[in-house]
Amino acid sequence: MKTAEIARRFLAYFEKNDHTIVPSASLVTDDPALLFTVAGMVPFIPYLSGDVPPPYPRAADNQKCIRTNDIEEVGKTPRHGTFFQMLGNWSFGDYFKRDAIGYAWELLTMPEDEGGLGFDPADLWVTVYEEDDEAYDLWREVARLPEDRIQRLGKDTNYWSTGLPGPAGPCSEIFFDLGPEYGIDGGPATDDDRYVEIWNLVFMQYEITNVRSKYDFDVVGELPAKNIDTGMGLERIAFIKQGVDNMYETDQVRPVLDKAVELSGRTYGADHEDDVRFRVVADHVRSSLMLLADGVTPSNDGRGYILRRLMRRVIRSMRLLGVERPTFAELFAVSRDAMAEAYPVVAEDWARISQYAIAEEETFLRTLAAGSALLDDSLAQTKASGGTTIPGSEAFLLHDTYGFPIDLTLEIAQEAGLTVDRAAFDTLMQEQRQRAKADARARKRQLADTSVYRDLRARGETVFTGYTDLQTESTVLGILVDGMSVDRAATGQIAEIILAETALYAESGGQVADKGIIVGPGYELDVLDVQKPVAGLISHTVEVTSGEVGVGQPATSVVDAENRRGARQAHSATHLVHAALRDTLGRSATQAGSLNRAGYLRFDFSWGQALSDDTKTEIEEIANNAVRESLEVTTRVLPLDEARSLGAIALFGEKYGDKVRMVDIGGPWSRELCAGTHVSTSAEVGLISLVGESSVGASNRRVEALVGLDAFRQLAAERALVSQLTSTLKTPREQLPARIAELTASLKAAEKKIAAYEAKALADRLPALVEKATAVGPHRVVAESLGTASSADDVRSLALQVRDRLGADATVVALGAELNGRPVVVVATNEAARSAGAKAGVLAKAAATALGGGGGGRDDVAQGGGTDASALPSALAAVKGALNAA
């Protein structure tokens, strides 16, 4: 049974049992404490916690997940994967244990020809929380399981909580017995790989507090509405139903493994280490494909770093399998074909996905080349010193700074007959992990407690009226000060105000929050920010500028009309620029982020190289032509599937509900899903002027533009500048570039001539400087200030000439000069001086200290500098003093 068919049967079964089928949320979660959707429950947390009223009483889904905390186990066990799919059925205060157990058992054991999964009941075991007699009895009654196949286990395995105050409850897990050839008898309690957990039923029935650890807390009492949260691992069901030994050999993963075998020329199943590498490649290619499809791009931090790490582990594994040439074009194409039936987007967006994958592989192969050169130096130095071990710190530097995998370092060192101090490397890695965990804990502690909004959200969604109105009368539903609910807020206080209706736009979709005020009887509030702390609720951060505001009072939200006009212009201009980019560069130039505020827009898009001046001009012209044509801007609210069928562009990673708002500019010319505010016709945008284009990552570019009156002012300023240049240079406007180029060339020639004169003047001082040599201890020393010089290279060259002219005696030369107002001292020593203890780097450091700066270098020549040019005599004296001390 194919993986996609298992998912289809699961969803069909629960749809037949009155569950709303919910599409998978993005792998990119908006939970600030998480990088990814790590479990099936993540999208439903607001409903399970009671922060947001659920839109349906029961639901089912197939949720995409990414989890990398066990990444080192991938390929080593039958079921550790970074990307996985979690089938789940959910009840929000509707059914509870009896029905949850009944649904799970019926679907699992129903014959395949009746639409079930066809498991033999004799192969299934169940665990329950040791104190959950109700679940135990229900398994006996509903499933008719014998007592010896129901095992009671403790909190560490059969009790669910987030580790934070809130909902919690016991769980019951269903296991499949692979058979005696896979391990010992005794059921799941043996913790043996023979028993594979396939489904977990969480009975969310208690409220907990005083959480001391994940398994140590106080139970406050039962929840008013008990929830069901289940998760069935799709990959685990698939490898059992397909009769293979692990998830890597299932129909959605095995094709990539087979391609890796073909490319390497090695055999799967012949060598354990190779088998692990093949599985890592298969798992990580699929995970990378799905992350790219959800809009994640490789980078050095956050989600992008995780993606980069997965992709680089693929390259490393292929290299260890003997393949050093690029392979992503072939591996990712195979994964695309395997996943397209379940996720058509991987084929529809293949051009963009493959562009990122191939670019990342090319970049890392160059990194490997650079890292290999650094490692070769380390190997040579270790051998030259008579050592046999590369320091762990150097291996860590290669890994952490250059992305050079430790396994590759170990392999290359072994080939050279050396070892790596792995213990020191592991210590440094552990310290890095602890820092990362501390940072994650800090983020979790800083996460706002959304439970304060629960009661307010339960009264319904905040109605946003700002699409049509700039002023709306409403009522104060709630006031928060320092995260606590209060009845009133007085003059001078900063507070959050929740209204039943508001005309003020909350920051989202790249558009910044509206500016404005909220007024009522006897009070006025200055709006500092507008946000959506939980879905459907709008919160206004305000300063009470006069009077006192209380819950239940009338309130009128008033939008700053001029600022809103500018924001509308910028947001519509962003859509025009996006359409112009796609017209010019093609469909693969997709949006990766944006920022719109009055008079300004910033737009990030996927593209691997800088735009030429001609391309930027073309984009700007297309966008402004759309402005000139006064295209009609219309909005429609319609089902998500219908909007997509009409070609509406969605922003990667953005969460969309069943109903979406689609913004058309000129009909299908620009058609995007967007909740922002827009102009009525494109002519209202006024003017778009591109002012910047830059890189924001290996495969992302950014364009910036001024809009409307701000664009006009910028162009007017440039016109004034051109006018001033034509007047000053007495050159017609059209001849300015040639005239400026001519003046620049003349200036460079003059500067070169002056530098040559200055260098000659310094060189002419060589005999006089040699004559000034004096004895300081065993050394002949020249310590002189040259006055001003054009470059440090000239000073260095003269110092070396003086040193060489003084012959084989122990010689130290220290020459100081002023370069553009800043002092520099160059120290040069010969071999005899160094043998006598004079090190140029030490002496330069002594000089730099006197100059108020820093310095150093090699033993034979070094340089120091600072900020106080008047201290040059003291710096030269410090060199002599250091020689005397030595």
mmCIF file of N, CA and C in Angstrom, residues 192-243:
data_model
loop_
_atom_site.group_PDB
_atom_site.id
_atom_site.type_symbol
_atom_site.label_atom_id
_atom_site.label_comp_id
_atom_site.label_asym_id
_atom_site.label_seq_id
_atom_site.Cartn_x
_atom_site.Cartn_y
_atom_site.Cartn_z
ATOM 1 N N ASP A 192 12.011 -2.517 23.219
ATOM 2 C CA ASP A 192 12.788 -3.182 22.184
ATOM 3 C C ASP A 192 12.322 -2.710 20.809
ATOM 4 N N ASP A 193 13.236 -2.694 19.825
ATOM 5 C CA ASP A 193 12.899 -2.253 18.482
ATOM 6 C C ASP A 193 11.888 -3.163 17.805
ATOM 7 N N ARG A 194 11.635 -4.320 18.386
ATOM 8 C CA ARG A 194 10.642 -5.240 17.816
ATOM 9 C C ARG A 194 9.249 -4.612 17.802
ATOM 10 N N TYR A 195 8.967 -3.739 18.768
ATOM 11 C CA TYR A 195 7.637 -3.144 18.901
ATOM 12 C C TYR A 195 7.689 -1.683 18.432
ATOM 13 N N VAL A 196 6.979 -1.407 17.358
ATOM 14 C CA VAL A 196 7.025 -0.086 16.724
ATOM 15 C C VAL A 196 5.767 0.696 17.099
ATOM 16 N N GLU A 197 5.962 1.860 17.734
ATOM 17 C CA GLU A 197 4.818 2.711 18.050
ATOM 18 C C GLU A 197 4.273 3.299 16.748
ATOM 19 N N ILE A 198 2.959 3.099 16.510
ATOM 20 C CA ILE A 198 2.375 3.610 15.270
ATOM 21 C C ILE A 198 1.321 4.683 15.518
ATOM 22 N N TRP A 199 0.760 4.774 16.723
ATOM 23 C CA TRP A 199 -0.318 5.751 16.948
ATOM 24 C C TRP A 199 -0.330 6.133 18.423
ATOM 25 N N ASN A 200 -0.433 7.410 18.685
ATOM 26 C CA ASN A 200 -0.497 7.900 20.067
ATOM 27 C C ASN A 200 -1.793 8.685 20.247
ATOM 28 N N LEU A 201 -2.579 8.298 21.249
ATOM 29 C CA LEU A 201 -3.829 8.982 21.562
ATOM 30 C C LEU A 201 -3.634 9.756 22.857
ATOM 31 N N VAL A 202 -3.693 11.097 22.755
ATOM 32 C CA VAL A 202 -3.528 11.943 23.936
ATOM 33 C C VAL A 202 -4.909 12.366 24.433
ATOM 34 N N PHE A 203 -5.163 12.088 25.707
ATOM 35 C CA PHE A 203 -6.432 12.459 26.324
ATOM 36 C C PHE A 203 -6.199 13.726 27.143
ATOM 37 N N MET A 204 -6.421 14.881 26.550
ATOM 38 C CA MET A 204 -6.113 16.162 27.167
ATOM 39 C C MET A 204 -7.263 16.546 28.103
ATOM 40 N N GLN A 205 -7.108 16.223 29.390
ATOM 41 C CA GLN A 205 -8.241 16.373 30.293
ATOM 42 C C GLN A 205 -7.947 17.171 31.560
ATOM 43 N N TYR A 206 -6.673 17.526 31.825
ATOM 44 C CA TYR A 206 -6.341 18.196 33.082
ATOM 45 C C TYR A 206 -5.680 19.561 32.837
ATOM 46 N N GLU A 207 -5.799 20.427 33.820
ATOM 47 C CA GLU A 207 -5.072 21.694 33.865
ATOM 48 C C GLU A 207 -3.970 21.527 34.894
ATOM 49 N N ILE A 208 -2.715 21.828 34.528
ATOM 50 C CA ILE A 208 -1.610 21.664 35.471
ATOM 51 C C ILE A 208 -0.967 23.007 35.780
ATOM 52 N N THR A 209 -0.306 23.098 36.927
ATOM 53 C CA THR A 209 0.399 24.313 37.341
ATOM 54 C C THR A 209 1.618 23.919 38.167
ATOM 55 N N ASN A 210 2.393 24.927 38.621
ATOM 56 C CA ASN A 210 3.605 24.675 39.415
ATOM 57 C C ASN A 210 4.472 23.599 38.744
ATOM 58 N N VAL A 211 4.752 23.805 37.464
ATOM 59 C CA VAL A 211 5.498 22.804 36.691
ATOM 60 C C VAL A 211 6.978 22.869 37.080
ATOM 61 N N ARG A 212 7.445 21.808 37.694
ATOM 62 C CA ARG A 212 8.846 21.739 38.112
ATOM 63 C C ARG A 212 9.706 21.012 37.068
ATOM 64 N N SER A 213 9.090 20.123 36.322
ATOM 65 C CA SER A 213 9.725 19.464 35.188
ATOM 66 C C SER A 213 8.598 18.918 34.321
ATOM 67 N N LYS A 214 8.960 18.287 33.223
ATOM 68 C CA LYS A 214 7.927 17.788 32.315
ATOM 69 C C LYS A 214 7.046 16.735 32.987
ATOM 70 N N TYR A 215 7.571 16.070 34.016
ATOM 71 C CA TYR A 215 6.809 15.004 34.662
ATOM 72 C C TYR A 215 6.561 15.277 36.140
ATOM 73 N N ASP A 216 6.851 16.498 36.580
ATOM 74 C CA ASP A 216 6.644 16.859 37.980
ATOM 75 C C ASP A 216 5.878 18.174 38.025
ATOM 76 N N PHE A 217 4.599 18.108 38.408
ATOM 77 C CA PHE A 217 3.731 19.283 38.390
ATOM 78 C C PHE A 217 2.534 19.020 39.283
ATOM 79 N N ASP A 218 1.727 20.046 39.479
ATOM 80 C CA ASP A 218 0.498 19.912 40.254
ATOM 81 C C ASP A 218 -0.696 19.966 39.318
ATOM 82 N N VAL A 219 -1.650 19.055 39.526
ATOM 83 C CA VAL A 219 -2.879 19.049 38.739
ATOM 84 C C VAL A 219 -3.907 19.942 39.427
ATOM 85 N N VAL A 220 -4.364 20.977 38.713
ATOM 86 C CA VAL A 220 -5.357 21.903 39.262
ATOM 87 C C VAL A 220 -6.732 21.260 39.272
ATOM 88 N N GLY A 221 -7.055 20.557 38.191
ATOM 89 C CA GLY A 221 -8.361 19.931 38.067
ATOM 90 C C GLY A 221 -8.617 19.592 36.616
ATOM 91 N N GLU A 222 -9.817 19.145 36.320
ATOM 92 C CA GLU A 222 -10.164 18.764 34.958
ATOM 93 C C GLU A 222 -10.491 19.993 34.113
ATOM 94 N N LEU A 223 -10.138 19.906 32.828
ATOM 95 C CA LEU A 223 -10.459 20.983 31.898
ATOM 96 C C LEU A 223 -11.968 21.052 31.686
ATOM 97 N N PRO A 224 -12.504 22.242 31.500
ATOM 98 C CA PRO A 224 -13.943 22.350 31.239
ATOM 99 C C PRO A 224 -14.335 21.695 29.922
ATOM 100 N N ALA A 225 -13.428 21.730 28.936
ATOM 101 C CA ALA A 225 -13.662 21.060 27.652
ATOM 102 C C ALA A 225 -12.476 20.138 27.391
ATOM 103 N N LYS A 226 -12.728 18.830 27.385
ATOM 104 C CA LYS A 226 -11.650 17.862 27.188
ATOM 105 C C LYS A 226 -11.410 17.651 25.692
ATOM 106 N N ASN A 227 -10.129 17.537 25.335
ATOM 107 C CA ASN A 227 -9.744 17.441 23.928
ATOM 108 C C ASN A 227 -9.065 16.112 23.618
ATOM 109 N N ILE A 228 -9.133 15.740 22.365
ATOM 110 C CA ILE A 228 -8.411 14.576 21.856
ATOM 111 C C ILE A 228 -7.380 15.053 20.846
ATOM 112 N N ASP A 229 -6.160 14.586 21.033
ATOM 113 C CA ASP A 229 -5.036 14.928 20.146
ATOM 114 C C ASP A 229 -4.356 13.610 19.798
ATOM 115 N N THR A 230 -4.432 13.182 18.546
ATOM 116 C CA THR A 230 -3.806 11.914 18.180
ATOM 117 C C THR A 230 -2.775 12.126 17.088
ATOM 118 N N GLY A 231 -1.872 11.188 16.997
ATOM 119 C CA GLY A 231 -0.883 11.232 15.931
ATOM 120 C C GLY A 231 -0.488 9.839 15.499
ATOM 121 N N MET A 232 -0.670 9.542 14.206
ATOM 122 C CA MET A 232 -0.254 8.257 13.649
ATOM 123 C C MET A 232 0.851 8.515 12.637
ATOM 124 N N GLY A 233 2.000 7.908 12.849
ATOM 125 C CA GLY A 233 3.153 8.146 11.980
ATOM 126 C C GLY A 233 2.957 7.509 10.612
ATOM 127 N N LEU A 234 2.819 8.335 9.589
ATOM 128 C CA LEU A 234 2.545 7.820 8.246
ATOM 129 C C LEU A 234 3.695 6.958 7.738
ATOM 130 N N GLU A 235 4.943 7.415 7.942
ATOM 131 C CA GLU A 235 6.092 6.639 7.459
ATOM 132 C C GLU A 235 6.190 5.281 8.161
ATOM 133 N N ARG A 236 5.823 5.231 9.444
ATOM 134 C CA ARG A 236 5.905 3.957 10.168
ATOM 135 C C ARG A 236 4.846 2.981 9.653
ATOM 136 N N ILE A 237 3.627 3.491 9.436
ATOM 137 C CA ILE A 237 2.598 2.632 8.861
ATOM 138 C C ILE A 237 3.043 2.156 7.474
ATOM 139 N N ALA A 238 3.653 3.059 6.707
ATOM 140 C CA ALA A 238 4.051 2.731 5.335
ATOM 141 C C ALA A 238 5.092 1.616 5.312
ATOM 142 N N PHE A 239 6.112 1.667 6.158
ATOM 143 C CA PHE A 239 7.137 0.630 6.041
ATOM 144 C C PHE A 239 6.611 -0.718 6.522
ATOM 145 N N ILE A 240 5.636 -0.705 7.431
ATOM 146 C CA ILE A 240 5.022 -1.968 7.850
ATOM 147 C C ILE A 240 4.131 -2.513 6.736
ATOM 148 N N LYS A 241 3.282 -1.665 6.154
ATOM 149 C CA LYS A 241 2.367 -2.112 5.118
ATOM 150 C C LYS A 241 3.085 -2.468 3.819
ATOM 151 N N GLN A 242 4.245 -1.901 3.588
ATOM 152 C CA GLN A 242 4.985 -2.196 2.362
ATOM 153 C C GLN A 242 5.976 -3.342 2.528
ATOM 154 N N GLY A 243 6.050 -3.883 3.770
ATOM 155 C CA GLY A 243 6.873 -5.058 4.010
ATOM 156 C C GLY A 243 8.359 -4.821 3.906
#
